[in-house]
XYZ file of C-alpha atoms in Angstrom:
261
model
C -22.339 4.832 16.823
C -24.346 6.273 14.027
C -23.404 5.804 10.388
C -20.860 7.814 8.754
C -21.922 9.811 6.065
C -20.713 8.926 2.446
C -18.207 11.804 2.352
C -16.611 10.912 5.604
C -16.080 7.936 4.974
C -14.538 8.760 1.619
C -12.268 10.976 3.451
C -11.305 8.108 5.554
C -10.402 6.103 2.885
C -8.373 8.855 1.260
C -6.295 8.986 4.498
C -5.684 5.118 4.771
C -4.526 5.411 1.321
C -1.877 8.055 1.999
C -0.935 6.203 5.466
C -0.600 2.604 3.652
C 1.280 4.279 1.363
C 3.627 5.928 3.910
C 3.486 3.066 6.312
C 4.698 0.175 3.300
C 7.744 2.438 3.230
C 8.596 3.543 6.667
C 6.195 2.785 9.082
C 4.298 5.811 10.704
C 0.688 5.571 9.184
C -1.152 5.940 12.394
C 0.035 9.127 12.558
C -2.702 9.486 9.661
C -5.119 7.107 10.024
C -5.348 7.819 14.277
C -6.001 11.821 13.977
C -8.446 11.137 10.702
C -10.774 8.922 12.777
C -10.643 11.483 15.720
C -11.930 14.209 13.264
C -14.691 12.153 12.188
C -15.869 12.360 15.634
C -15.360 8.324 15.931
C -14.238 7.688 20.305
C -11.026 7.609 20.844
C -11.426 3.560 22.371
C -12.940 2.653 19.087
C -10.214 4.668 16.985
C -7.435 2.461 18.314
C -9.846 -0.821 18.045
C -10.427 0.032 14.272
C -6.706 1.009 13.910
C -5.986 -2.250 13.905
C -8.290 -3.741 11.716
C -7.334 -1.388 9.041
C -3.800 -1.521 9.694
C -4.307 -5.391 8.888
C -5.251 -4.764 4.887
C -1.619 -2.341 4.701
C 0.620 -4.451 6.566
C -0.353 -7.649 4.662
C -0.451 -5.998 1.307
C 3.076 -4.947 1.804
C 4.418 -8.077 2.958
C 2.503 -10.061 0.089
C 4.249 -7.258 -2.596
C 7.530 -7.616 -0.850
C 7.516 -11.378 -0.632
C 6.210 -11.869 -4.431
C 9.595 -9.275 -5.196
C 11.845 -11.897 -3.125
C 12.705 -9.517 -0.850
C 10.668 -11.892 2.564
C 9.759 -15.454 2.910
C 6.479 -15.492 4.972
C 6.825 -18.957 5.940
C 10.436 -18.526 7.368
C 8.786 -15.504 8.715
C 6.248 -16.953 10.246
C 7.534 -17.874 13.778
C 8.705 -13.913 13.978
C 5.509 -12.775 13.414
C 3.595 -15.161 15.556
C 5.841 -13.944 18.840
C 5.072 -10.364 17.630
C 1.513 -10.751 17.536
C 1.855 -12.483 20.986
C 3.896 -9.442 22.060
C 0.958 -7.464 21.231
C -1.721 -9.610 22.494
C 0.215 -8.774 26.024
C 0.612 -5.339 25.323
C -2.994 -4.997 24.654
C -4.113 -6.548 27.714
C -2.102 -4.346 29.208
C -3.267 -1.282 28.405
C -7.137 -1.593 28.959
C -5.943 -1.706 32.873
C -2.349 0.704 33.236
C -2.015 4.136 31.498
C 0.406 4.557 28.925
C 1.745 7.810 30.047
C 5.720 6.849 30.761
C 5.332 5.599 27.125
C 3.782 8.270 25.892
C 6.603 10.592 27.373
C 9.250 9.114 26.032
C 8.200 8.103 22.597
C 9.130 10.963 20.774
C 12.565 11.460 22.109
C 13.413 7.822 20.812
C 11.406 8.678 17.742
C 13.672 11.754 17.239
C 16.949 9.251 17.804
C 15.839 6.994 15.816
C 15.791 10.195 13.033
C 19.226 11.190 14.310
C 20.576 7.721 13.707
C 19.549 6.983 10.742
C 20.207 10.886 8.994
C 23.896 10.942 10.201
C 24.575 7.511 8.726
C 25.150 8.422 5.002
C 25.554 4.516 4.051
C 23.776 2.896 6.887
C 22.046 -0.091 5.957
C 22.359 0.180 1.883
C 24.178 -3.300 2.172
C 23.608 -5.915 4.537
C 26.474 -6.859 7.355
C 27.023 -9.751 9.897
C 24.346 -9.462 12.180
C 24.951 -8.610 16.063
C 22.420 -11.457 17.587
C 21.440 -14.711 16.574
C 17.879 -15.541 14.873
C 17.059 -17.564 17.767
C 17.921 -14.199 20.527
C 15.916 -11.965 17.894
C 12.948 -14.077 17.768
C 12.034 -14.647 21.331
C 13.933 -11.400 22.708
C 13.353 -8.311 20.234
C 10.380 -8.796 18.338
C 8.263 -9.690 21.214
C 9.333 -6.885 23.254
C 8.288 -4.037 20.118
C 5.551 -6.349 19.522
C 4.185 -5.414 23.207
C 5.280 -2.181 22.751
C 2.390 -2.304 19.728
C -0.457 -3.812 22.198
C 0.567 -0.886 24.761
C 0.848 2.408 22.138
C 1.767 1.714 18.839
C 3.244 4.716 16.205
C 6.355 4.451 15.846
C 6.252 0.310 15.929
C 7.587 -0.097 12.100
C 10.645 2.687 12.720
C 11.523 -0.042 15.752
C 11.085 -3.079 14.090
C 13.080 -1.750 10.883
C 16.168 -0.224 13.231
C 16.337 -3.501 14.637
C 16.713 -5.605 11.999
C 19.392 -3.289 10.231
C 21.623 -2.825 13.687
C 20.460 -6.388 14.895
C 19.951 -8.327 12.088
C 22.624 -7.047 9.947
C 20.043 -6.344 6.653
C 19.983 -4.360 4.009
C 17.188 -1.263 4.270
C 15.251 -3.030 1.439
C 15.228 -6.265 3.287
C 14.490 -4.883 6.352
C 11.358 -3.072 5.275
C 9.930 -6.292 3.621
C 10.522 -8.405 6.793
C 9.181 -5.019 9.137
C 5.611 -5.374 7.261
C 5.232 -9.200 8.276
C 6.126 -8.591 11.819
C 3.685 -5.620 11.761
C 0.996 -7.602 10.570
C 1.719 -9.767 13.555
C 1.614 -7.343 16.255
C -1.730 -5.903 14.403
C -3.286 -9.136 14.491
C -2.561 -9.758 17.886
C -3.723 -6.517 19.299
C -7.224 -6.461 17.332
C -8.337 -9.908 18.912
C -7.815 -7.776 22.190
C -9.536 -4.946 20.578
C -12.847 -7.065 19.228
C -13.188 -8.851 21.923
C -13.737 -5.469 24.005
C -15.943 -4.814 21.404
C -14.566 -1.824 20.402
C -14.084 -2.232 16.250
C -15.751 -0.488 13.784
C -16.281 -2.626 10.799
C -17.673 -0.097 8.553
C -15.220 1.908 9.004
C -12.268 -0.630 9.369
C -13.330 -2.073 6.030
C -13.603 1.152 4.173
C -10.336 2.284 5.501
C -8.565 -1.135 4.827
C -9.583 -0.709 1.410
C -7.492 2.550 0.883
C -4.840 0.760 3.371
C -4.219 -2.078 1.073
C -3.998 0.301 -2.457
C -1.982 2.387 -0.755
C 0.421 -0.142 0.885
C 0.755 -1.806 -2.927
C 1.623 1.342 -4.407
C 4.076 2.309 -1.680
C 5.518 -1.071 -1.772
C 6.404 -0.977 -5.353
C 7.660 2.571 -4.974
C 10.114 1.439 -2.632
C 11.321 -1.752 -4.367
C 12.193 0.436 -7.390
C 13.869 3.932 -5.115
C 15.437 1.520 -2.646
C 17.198 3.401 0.046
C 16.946 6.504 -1.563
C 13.779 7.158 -0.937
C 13.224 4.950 2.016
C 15.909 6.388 4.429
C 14.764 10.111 4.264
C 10.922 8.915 4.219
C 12.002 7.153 7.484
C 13.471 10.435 9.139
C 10.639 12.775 8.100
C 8.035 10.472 9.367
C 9.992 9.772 12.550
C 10.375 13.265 13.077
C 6.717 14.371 12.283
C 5.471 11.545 14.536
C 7.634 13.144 17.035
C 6.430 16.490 16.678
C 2.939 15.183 16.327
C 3.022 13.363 19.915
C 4.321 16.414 21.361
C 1.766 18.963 20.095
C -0.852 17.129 21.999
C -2.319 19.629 25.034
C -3.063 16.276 26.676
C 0.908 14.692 25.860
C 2.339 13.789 29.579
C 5.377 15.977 29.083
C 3.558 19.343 28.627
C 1.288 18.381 31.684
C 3.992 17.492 34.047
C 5.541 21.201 33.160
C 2.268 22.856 32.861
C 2.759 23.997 29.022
């Protein structure tokens, strides 16, 4: 592919900045960073590729910010993350040989539950309870599973991750966001070894746009830390909600082609 020119590429980085923002808070920055590349005329194979490298630079800035706040311990973290990355790895795989479409159906029905759920709970997860599962289950049962979800699709991944550590895990929304970003970074990692060795990443681009990713993910992080779930619970809904809406404005979304809309 040809190079960019400088004020693409600027406007990349703009929109990883907004989306690392976004995404440090409640997850849903491919809904930026995805449509931005398409735009710039980059193939849709190599969007999703360089997705993932960018999404890298966000996901780790927010769980460094959140784990120098106390709020995540990376290295009690760590086995969590490595079964969501190979989650991802699988769902990867996965998808360069089976459409996506069921997936793709569904997503933004959950996506719009997950809104539901979390909008009609006034309280929900501002303190942490006794969690439903034991670390052990969560680990090998849970994470995977979203983490595969990742490989296969992806938006929406953080809203998952973050439900399931509130319902599941019993924590608090400001806990559960930290420990979200680490798992994230996981499932990113995993899926972009898939991705490069397709050779189907960008690095111009993924580096420009993991630039913005990483400011914005820092300032986002901090924002949250200091708003807590009062900024973080309705940030979650909108962006579930727009991601939803998004998915289903596609002419090409399954749904509207299986009833000819």
């Amino acid at each position: 592919m040809h190079d960019l020119a400088l004020h693409i590429l600027l406007f990349l980085f703009a929109a990883a900045f907004i989306a690392g923002f976004i995404d440090s808070i409640a997850g849903g920055g491919g809904m930026i960073t995805i449509p931005a590349m398409l735009i710039a005329g980059i193939p849709p194979l190599e969007t999703l590729g360089t997705n993932k490298l960018q999404s890298l630079f966000g996901s780790g800035s927010a769980s460094l910010a959140y784990a120098r706040y106390g709020h995540v311990s990376l290295k009690e973290q760590l086995p969590m993350a490595e079964m969501a990355a190979l989650g991802s790895v699988l769902g990867a795989l996965l998808a360069t040989v089976v459409p996506a479409d069921a997936l793709k159906a569904v997503l933004p029905f959950l996506l719009i539950a997950i809104a539901v759920y979390f909008g009609c709970k006034p309280n929900f997860g501002e303190v942490e309870r006794h969690h439903r599962i034991s670390k052990f289950a969560f680990t090998l049962g849970f994470v995977p599973l979203i983490g595969f979800y990742d490989g296969v699709f992806g938006p929406g991944t953080g809203s998952f991750f973050m439900l399931g550590f509130i319902t599941l895990g019993g924590f608090g929304i400001i806990k559960a966001t930290a420990h979200t970003k680490f798992l994230n970074f996981g499932s990113n990692l995993g899926a972009f070894f898939v991705f490069l060795a397709y050779g189907v990443v960008l690095w111009k681009v993924g580096l420009t746009m993991g630039a913005g990713q990483f400011l914005g993910a820092q300032v986002g992080s901090r924002f949250a830390m200091a708003k807590g779930a009062k900024i973080i619970k309705p940030l979650l809904v909108i962006t579930s909600i727009a991601l939803a809406i998004r998915l289903l404005a596609d002419p090409a979304h399954p749904l509207r082609i299986w009833i000819g809309i």
